[in-house]
GROMACS .gro file of C-alpha atoms in nm:
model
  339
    1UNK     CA    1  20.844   6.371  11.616
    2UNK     CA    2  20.747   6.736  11.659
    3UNK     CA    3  20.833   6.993  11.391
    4UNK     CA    4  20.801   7.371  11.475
    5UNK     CA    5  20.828   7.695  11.245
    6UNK     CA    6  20.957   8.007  11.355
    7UNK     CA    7  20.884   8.298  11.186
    8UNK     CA    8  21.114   8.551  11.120
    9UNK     CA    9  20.885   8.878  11.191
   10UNK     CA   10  20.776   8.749  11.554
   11UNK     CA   11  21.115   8.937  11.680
   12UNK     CA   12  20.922   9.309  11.526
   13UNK     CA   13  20.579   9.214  11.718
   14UNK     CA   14  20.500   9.495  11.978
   15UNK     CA   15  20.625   9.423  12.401
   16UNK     CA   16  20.577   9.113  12.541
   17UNK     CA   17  20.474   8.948  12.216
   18UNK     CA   18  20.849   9.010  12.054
   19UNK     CA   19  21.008   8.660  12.054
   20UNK     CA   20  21.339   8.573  11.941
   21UNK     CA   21  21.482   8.228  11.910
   22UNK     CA   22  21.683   8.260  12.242
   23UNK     CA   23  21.356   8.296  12.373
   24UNK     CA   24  21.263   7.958  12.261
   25UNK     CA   25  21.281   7.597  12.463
   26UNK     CA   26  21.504   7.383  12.280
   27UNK     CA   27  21.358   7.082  12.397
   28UNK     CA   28  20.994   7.163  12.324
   29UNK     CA   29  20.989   7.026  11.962
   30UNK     CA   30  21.230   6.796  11.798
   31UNK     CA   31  21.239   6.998  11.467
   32UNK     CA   32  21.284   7.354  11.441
   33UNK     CA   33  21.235   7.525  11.092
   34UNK     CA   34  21.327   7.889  11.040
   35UNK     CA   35  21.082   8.062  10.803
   36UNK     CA   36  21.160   8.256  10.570
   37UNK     CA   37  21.479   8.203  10.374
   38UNK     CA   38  21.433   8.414  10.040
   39UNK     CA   39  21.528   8.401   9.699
   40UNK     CA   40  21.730   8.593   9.452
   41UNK     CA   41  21.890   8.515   9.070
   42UNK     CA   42  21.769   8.152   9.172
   43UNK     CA   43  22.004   8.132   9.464
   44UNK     CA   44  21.889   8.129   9.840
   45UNK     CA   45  21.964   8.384  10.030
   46UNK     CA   46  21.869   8.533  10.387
   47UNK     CA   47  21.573   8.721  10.384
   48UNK     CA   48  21.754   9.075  10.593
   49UNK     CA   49  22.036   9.131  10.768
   50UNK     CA   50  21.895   9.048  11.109
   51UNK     CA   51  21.833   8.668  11.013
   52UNK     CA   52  22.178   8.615  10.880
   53UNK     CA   53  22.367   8.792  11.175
   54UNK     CA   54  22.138   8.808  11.456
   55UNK     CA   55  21.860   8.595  11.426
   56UNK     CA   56  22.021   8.250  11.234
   57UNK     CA   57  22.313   8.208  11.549
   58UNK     CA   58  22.082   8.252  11.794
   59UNK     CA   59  21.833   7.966  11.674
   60UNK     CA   60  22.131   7.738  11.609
   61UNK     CA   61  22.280   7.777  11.915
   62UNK     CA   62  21.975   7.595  12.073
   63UNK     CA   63  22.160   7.305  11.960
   64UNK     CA   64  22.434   7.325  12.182
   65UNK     CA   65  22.169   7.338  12.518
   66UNK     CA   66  21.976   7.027  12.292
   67UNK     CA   67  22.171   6.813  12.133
   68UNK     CA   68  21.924   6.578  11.967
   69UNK     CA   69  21.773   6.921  11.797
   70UNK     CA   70  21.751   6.953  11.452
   71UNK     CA   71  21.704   7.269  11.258
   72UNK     CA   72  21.565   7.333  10.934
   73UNK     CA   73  21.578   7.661  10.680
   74UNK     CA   74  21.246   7.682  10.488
   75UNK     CA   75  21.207   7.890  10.181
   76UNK     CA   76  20.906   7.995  10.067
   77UNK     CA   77  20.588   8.082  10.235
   78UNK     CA   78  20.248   8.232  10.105
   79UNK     CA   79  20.384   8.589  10.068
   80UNK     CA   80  20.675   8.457   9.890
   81UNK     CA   81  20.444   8.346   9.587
   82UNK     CA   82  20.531   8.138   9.232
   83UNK     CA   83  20.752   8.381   9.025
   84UNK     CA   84  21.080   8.336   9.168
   85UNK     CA   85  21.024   7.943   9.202
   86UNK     CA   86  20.905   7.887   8.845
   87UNK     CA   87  21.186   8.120   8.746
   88UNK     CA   88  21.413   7.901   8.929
   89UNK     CA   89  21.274   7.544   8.848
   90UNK     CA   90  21.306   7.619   8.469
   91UNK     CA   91  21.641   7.508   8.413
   92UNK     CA   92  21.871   7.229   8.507
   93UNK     CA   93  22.136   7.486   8.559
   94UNK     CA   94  21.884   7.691   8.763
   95UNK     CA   95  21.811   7.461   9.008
   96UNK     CA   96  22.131   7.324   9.011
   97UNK     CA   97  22.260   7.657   9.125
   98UNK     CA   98  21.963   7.638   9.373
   99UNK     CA   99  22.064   7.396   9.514
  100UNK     CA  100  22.420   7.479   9.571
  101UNK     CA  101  22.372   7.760   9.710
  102UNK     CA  102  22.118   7.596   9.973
  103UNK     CA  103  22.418   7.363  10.049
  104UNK     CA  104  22.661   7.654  10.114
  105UNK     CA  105  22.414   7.822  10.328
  106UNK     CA  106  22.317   7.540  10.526
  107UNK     CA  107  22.636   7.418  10.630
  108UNK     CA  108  22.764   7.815  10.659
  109UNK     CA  109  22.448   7.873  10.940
  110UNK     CA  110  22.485   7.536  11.063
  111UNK     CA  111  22.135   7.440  10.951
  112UNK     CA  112  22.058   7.017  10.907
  113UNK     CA  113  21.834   7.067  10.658
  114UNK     CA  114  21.582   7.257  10.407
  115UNK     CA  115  21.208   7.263  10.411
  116UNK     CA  116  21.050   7.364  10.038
  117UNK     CA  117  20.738   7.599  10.134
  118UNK     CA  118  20.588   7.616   9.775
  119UNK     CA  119  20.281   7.717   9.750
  120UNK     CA  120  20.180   7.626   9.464
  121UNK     CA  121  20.331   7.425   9.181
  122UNK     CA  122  20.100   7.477   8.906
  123UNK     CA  123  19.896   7.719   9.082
  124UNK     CA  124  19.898   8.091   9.142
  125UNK     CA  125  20.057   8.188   8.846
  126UNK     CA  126  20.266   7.879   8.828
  127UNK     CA  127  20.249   7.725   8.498
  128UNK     CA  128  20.155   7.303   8.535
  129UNK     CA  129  20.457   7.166   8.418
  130UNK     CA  130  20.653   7.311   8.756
  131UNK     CA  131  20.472   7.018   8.916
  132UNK     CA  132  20.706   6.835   8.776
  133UNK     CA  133  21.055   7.062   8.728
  134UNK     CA  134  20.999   7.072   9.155
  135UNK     CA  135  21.019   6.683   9.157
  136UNK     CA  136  21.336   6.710   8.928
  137UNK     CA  137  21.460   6.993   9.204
  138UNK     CA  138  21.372   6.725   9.481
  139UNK     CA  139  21.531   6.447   9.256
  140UNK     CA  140  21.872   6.618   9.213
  141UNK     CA  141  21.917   6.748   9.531
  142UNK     CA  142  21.881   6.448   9.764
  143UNK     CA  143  21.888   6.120   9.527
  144UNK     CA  144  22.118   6.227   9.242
  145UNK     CA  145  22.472   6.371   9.352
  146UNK     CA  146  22.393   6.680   9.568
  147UNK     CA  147  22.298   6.642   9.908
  148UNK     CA  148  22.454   6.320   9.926
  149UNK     CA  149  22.763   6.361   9.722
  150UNK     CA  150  22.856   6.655   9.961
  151UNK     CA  151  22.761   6.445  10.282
  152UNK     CA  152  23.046   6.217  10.185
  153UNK     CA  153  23.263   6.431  10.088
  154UNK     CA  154  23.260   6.637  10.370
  155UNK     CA  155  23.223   6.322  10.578
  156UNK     CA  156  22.908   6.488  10.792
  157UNK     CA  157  22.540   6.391  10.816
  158UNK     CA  158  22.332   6.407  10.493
  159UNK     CA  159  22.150   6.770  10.486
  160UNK     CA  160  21.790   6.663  10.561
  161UNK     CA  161  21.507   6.781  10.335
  162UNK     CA  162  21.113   6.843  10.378
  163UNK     CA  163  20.821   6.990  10.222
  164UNK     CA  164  20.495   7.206  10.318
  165UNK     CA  165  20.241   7.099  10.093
  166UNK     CA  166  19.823   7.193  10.106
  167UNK     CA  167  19.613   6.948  10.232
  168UNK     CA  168  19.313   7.075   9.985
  169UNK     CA  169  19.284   6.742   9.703
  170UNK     CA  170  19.195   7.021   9.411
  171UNK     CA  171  19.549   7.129   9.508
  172UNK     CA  172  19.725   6.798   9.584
  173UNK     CA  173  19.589   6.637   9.274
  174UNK     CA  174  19.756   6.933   9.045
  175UNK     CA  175  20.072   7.008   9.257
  176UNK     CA  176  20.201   6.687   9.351
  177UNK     CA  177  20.300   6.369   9.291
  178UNK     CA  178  20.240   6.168   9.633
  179UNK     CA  179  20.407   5.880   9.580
  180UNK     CA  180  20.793   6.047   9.460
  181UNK     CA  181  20.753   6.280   9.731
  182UNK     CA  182  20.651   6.027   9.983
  183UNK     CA  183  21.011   5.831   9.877
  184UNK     CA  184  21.199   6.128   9.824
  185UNK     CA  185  21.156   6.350  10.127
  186UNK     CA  186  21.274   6.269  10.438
  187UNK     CA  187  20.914   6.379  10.623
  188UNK     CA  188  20.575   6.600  10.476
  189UNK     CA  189  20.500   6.926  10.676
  190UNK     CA  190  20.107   6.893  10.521
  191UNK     CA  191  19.877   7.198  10.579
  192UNK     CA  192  19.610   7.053  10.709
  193UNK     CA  193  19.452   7.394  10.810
  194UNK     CA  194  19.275   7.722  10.687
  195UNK     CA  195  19.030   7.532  10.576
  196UNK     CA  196  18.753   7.811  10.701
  197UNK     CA  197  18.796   8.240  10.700
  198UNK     CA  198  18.720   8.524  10.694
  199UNK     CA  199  18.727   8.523  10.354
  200UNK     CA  200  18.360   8.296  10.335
  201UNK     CA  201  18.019   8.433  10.391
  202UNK     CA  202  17.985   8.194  10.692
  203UNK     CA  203  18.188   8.107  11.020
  204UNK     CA  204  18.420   7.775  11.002
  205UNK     CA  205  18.618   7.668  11.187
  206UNK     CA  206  19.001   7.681  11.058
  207UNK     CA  207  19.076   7.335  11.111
  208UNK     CA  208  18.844   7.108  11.224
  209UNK     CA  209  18.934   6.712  11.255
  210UNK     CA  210  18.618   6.572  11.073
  211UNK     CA  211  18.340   6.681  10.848
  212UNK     CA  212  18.074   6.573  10.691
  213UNK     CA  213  18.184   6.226  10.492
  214UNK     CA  214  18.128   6.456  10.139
  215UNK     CA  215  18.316   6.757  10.258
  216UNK     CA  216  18.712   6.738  10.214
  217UNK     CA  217  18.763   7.043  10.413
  218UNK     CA  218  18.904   6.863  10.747
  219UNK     CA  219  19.212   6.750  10.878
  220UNK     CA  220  19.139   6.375  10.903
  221UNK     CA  221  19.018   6.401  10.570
  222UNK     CA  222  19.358   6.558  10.413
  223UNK     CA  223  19.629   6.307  10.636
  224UNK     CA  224  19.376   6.028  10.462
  225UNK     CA  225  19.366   6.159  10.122
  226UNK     CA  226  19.764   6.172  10.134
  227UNK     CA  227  19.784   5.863  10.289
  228UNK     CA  228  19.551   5.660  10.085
  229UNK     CA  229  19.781   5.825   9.735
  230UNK     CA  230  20.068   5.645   9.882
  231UNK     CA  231  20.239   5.890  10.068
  232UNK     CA  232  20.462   5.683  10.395
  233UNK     CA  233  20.227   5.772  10.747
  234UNK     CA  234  20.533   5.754  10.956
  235UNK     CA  235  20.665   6.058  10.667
  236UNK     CA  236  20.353   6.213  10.692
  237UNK     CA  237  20.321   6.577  10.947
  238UNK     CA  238  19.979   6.664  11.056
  239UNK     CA  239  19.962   7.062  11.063
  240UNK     CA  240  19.859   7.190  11.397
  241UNK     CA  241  19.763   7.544  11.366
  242UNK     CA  242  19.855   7.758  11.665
  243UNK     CA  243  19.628   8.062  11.611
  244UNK     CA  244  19.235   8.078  11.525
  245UNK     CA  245  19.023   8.244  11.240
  246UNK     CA  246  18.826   8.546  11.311
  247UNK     CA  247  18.465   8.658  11.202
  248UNK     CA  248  18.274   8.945  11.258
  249UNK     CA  249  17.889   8.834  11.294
  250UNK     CA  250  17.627   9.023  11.130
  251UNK     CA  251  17.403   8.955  11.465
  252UNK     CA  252  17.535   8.859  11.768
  253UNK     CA  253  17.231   8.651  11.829
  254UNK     CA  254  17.343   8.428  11.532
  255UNK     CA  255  17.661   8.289  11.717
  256UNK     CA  256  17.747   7.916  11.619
  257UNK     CA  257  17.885   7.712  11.350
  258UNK     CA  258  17.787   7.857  10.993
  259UNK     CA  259  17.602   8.197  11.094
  260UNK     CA  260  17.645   8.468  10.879
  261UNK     CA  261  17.948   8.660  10.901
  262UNK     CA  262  18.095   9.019  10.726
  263UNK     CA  263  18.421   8.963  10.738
  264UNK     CA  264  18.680   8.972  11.002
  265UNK     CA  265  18.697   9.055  11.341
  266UNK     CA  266  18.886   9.296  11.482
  267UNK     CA  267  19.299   9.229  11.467
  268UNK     CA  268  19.477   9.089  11.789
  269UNK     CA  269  19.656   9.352  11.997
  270UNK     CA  270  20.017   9.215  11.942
  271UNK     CA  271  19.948   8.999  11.593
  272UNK     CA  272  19.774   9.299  11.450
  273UNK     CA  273  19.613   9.055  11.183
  274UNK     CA  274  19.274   9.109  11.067
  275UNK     CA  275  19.137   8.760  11.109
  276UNK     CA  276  19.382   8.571  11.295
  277UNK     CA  277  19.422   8.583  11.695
  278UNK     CA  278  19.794   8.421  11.802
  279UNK     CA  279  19.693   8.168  12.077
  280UNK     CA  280  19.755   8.411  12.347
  281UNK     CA  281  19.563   8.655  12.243
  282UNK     CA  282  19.252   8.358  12.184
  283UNK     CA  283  19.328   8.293  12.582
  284UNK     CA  284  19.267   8.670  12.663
  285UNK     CA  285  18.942   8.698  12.435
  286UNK     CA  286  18.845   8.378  12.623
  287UNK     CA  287  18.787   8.544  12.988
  288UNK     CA  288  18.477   8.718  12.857
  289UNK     CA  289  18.360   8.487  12.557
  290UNK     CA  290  18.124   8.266  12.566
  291UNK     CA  291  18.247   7.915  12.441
  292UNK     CA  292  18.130   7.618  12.323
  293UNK     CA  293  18.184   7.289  12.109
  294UNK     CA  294  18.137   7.157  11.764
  295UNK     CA  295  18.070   6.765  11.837
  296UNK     CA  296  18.093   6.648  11.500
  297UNK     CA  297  18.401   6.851  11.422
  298UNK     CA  298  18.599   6.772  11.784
  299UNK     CA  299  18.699   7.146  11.780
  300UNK     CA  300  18.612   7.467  11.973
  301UNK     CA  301  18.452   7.786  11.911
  302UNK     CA  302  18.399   8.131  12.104
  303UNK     CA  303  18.186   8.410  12.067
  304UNK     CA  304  18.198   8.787  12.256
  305UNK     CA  305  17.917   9.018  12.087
  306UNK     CA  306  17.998   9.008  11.744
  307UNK     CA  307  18.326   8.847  11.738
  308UNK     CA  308  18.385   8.435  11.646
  309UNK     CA  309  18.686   8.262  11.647
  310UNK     CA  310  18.740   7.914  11.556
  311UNK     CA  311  19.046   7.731  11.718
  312UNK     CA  312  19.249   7.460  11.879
  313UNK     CA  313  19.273   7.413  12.257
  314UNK     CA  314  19.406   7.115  12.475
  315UNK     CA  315  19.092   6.866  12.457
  316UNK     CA  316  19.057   6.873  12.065
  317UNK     CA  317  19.461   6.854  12.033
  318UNK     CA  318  19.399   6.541  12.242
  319UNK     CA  319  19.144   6.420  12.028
  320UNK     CA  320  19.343   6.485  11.652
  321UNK     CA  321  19.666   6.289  11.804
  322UNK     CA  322  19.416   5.961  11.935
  323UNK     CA  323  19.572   5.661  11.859
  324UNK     CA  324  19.233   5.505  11.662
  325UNK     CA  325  19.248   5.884  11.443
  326UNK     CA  326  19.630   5.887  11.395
  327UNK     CA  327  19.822   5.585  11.225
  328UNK     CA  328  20.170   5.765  11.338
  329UNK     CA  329  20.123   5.886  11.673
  330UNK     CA  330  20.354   6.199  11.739
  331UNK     CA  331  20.400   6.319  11.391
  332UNK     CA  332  20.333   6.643  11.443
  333UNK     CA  333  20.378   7.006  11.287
  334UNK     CA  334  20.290   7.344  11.454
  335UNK     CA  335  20.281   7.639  11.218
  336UNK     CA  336  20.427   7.893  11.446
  337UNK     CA  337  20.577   7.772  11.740
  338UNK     CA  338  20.569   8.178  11.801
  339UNK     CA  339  20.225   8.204  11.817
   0.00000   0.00000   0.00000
């Protein structure tokens, strides 16, 4: 299984980098989410005008070239935030109305499913008990009499439903319960990723596969940590991030893993993102970097004067899907299959 987001601003990136979902190979993953549905008086909604008539028919119309495609709506995201979620998950009748209105969308776009991008419950401004109201929300709408109920009613497949959750513990251990959402969702998009930034003092690398035993920041230790909580391994999606973290150096002579760093490097030429290069803008900063390898960490690193960037290439991909690494070979999520 490969799941793939698309994101609904690459279509406004400058020439070449402008994708839209036409643009896309139906075949290349085998589920496609569409990010960003938004919300509004705790109904979903499309986020502008150009996703509901241009930009939704377009990436469901790769089903009729790819049959076996699935395509997901995800709501949510880190711009997104708490409010409207916690305002939402408040009230039976809230979500209830929620969760209609996902329904009606869904099956008016032709989407198989919805993807819950949360980030967090109980944190950033979320109050702790929504930890729980967004198990309720994930409850009613695909054990109780929603998703379901209108599945055999209408006498079509059951609307499928998924989650992007952090692969931090401080954050799993107060957002989630693993074990209900490991039942309850049909697969776990986990964020195992941004890990290191710009935002720290030091270069890291945004998402290495292993770390020091003590240090949680790693993607082998976050699949583990939800596995070893319960959570299904066949359910669970190991985040593959498809763009690297920038630093700026404070001396160019002080290159490799943990030198000092000032903040970002300078923003990629289509992305325009200070501290994040889209993959094909890493392969262009690559002709005149100088790179090398973090052995403990299976992951890659380049350097050009004072710019760093941390990131994922073919030979550490290799190395995070390993059969003696991954207990569910090919369950797999790329953040931005647009990158």
């Amino acid at each position: 299984k490969l799941v793939c987001y698309f994101t609904n601003w690459a279509p406004g990136r400058p020439e070449s980098a402008s994708i839209f979902p036409l643009d896309l190979d139906p075949f290349l993953c085998t589920h496609l989410i569409f990010a960003f549905a938004s919300m509004s008086n705790n109904q979903i909604v499309p986020e502008t005008l150009q996703d509901e008539k241009i930009l939704y028919p377009q990436f469901n119309k790769l089903k009729e070239r790819n049959r076996e495609l699935k395509t997901l709506l995800s709501i949510g995201g880190w711009n997104f935030g708490t409010l409207r979620f916690t305002s939402m998950l408040h009230t039976f009748d809230n979500r209830e109305k929620f969760i209609n209105s996902a329904i009606s969308l869904l099956r008016t776009h032709n989407f198989d499913g919805l993807d819950l991008f949360f980030l967090y419950p109980g944190l950033r401004n979320s109050p702790t008990h929504d930890r729980w109201k967004f198990l309720f929300l994930i409850e009613v709408s695909l054990v109780w009499n929603a998703f379901q109920k209108e599945a055999l009613l209408t006498n079509r497949p059951r609307l499928l439903l998924s989650a992007a959750v952090s692969g931090a513990p401080h954050i799993i251990q107060t957002s989630y319960d693993v074990n209900l959402l490991g039942r309850l969702l049909d697969f776990i998009n986990v964020l195992s990723y941004d890990f290191h930034g710009s935002w720290e003092k030091f270069t890291g690398h945004n998402s290495p596969l292993y770390s020091f035993p003590e240090d949680p920041k790693s993607s082998a230790y976050a699949m583990n940590y939800w596995r070893n909580l319960g959570a299904p391994s066949e359910k669970l999606m190991m985040g593959f991030p498809t763009y690297g973290r920038t630093f700026c150096l404070l001396k160019p002579s002080d290159n490799g893993l943990q030198a000092i760093a000032t903040g970002p490097a300078s923003p990629g030429k289509y992305t325009k993102q200070a501290g994040i290069l889209a993959y094909y803008e890493i392969c262009s900063f690559l002709e005149k970097a100088r790179k090398d390898w973090i052995g403990y960490q299976h992951v890659p690193y380049a350097y050009k004067g004072k710019e760093w960037v941390g990131y994922d290439d073919i030979r550490s991909f290799q190395e995070k899907v390993r059969p003696d690494f991954f207990l569910a070979p090919g369950v797999i999520s790329l953040t931005d299959v647009t990158y």
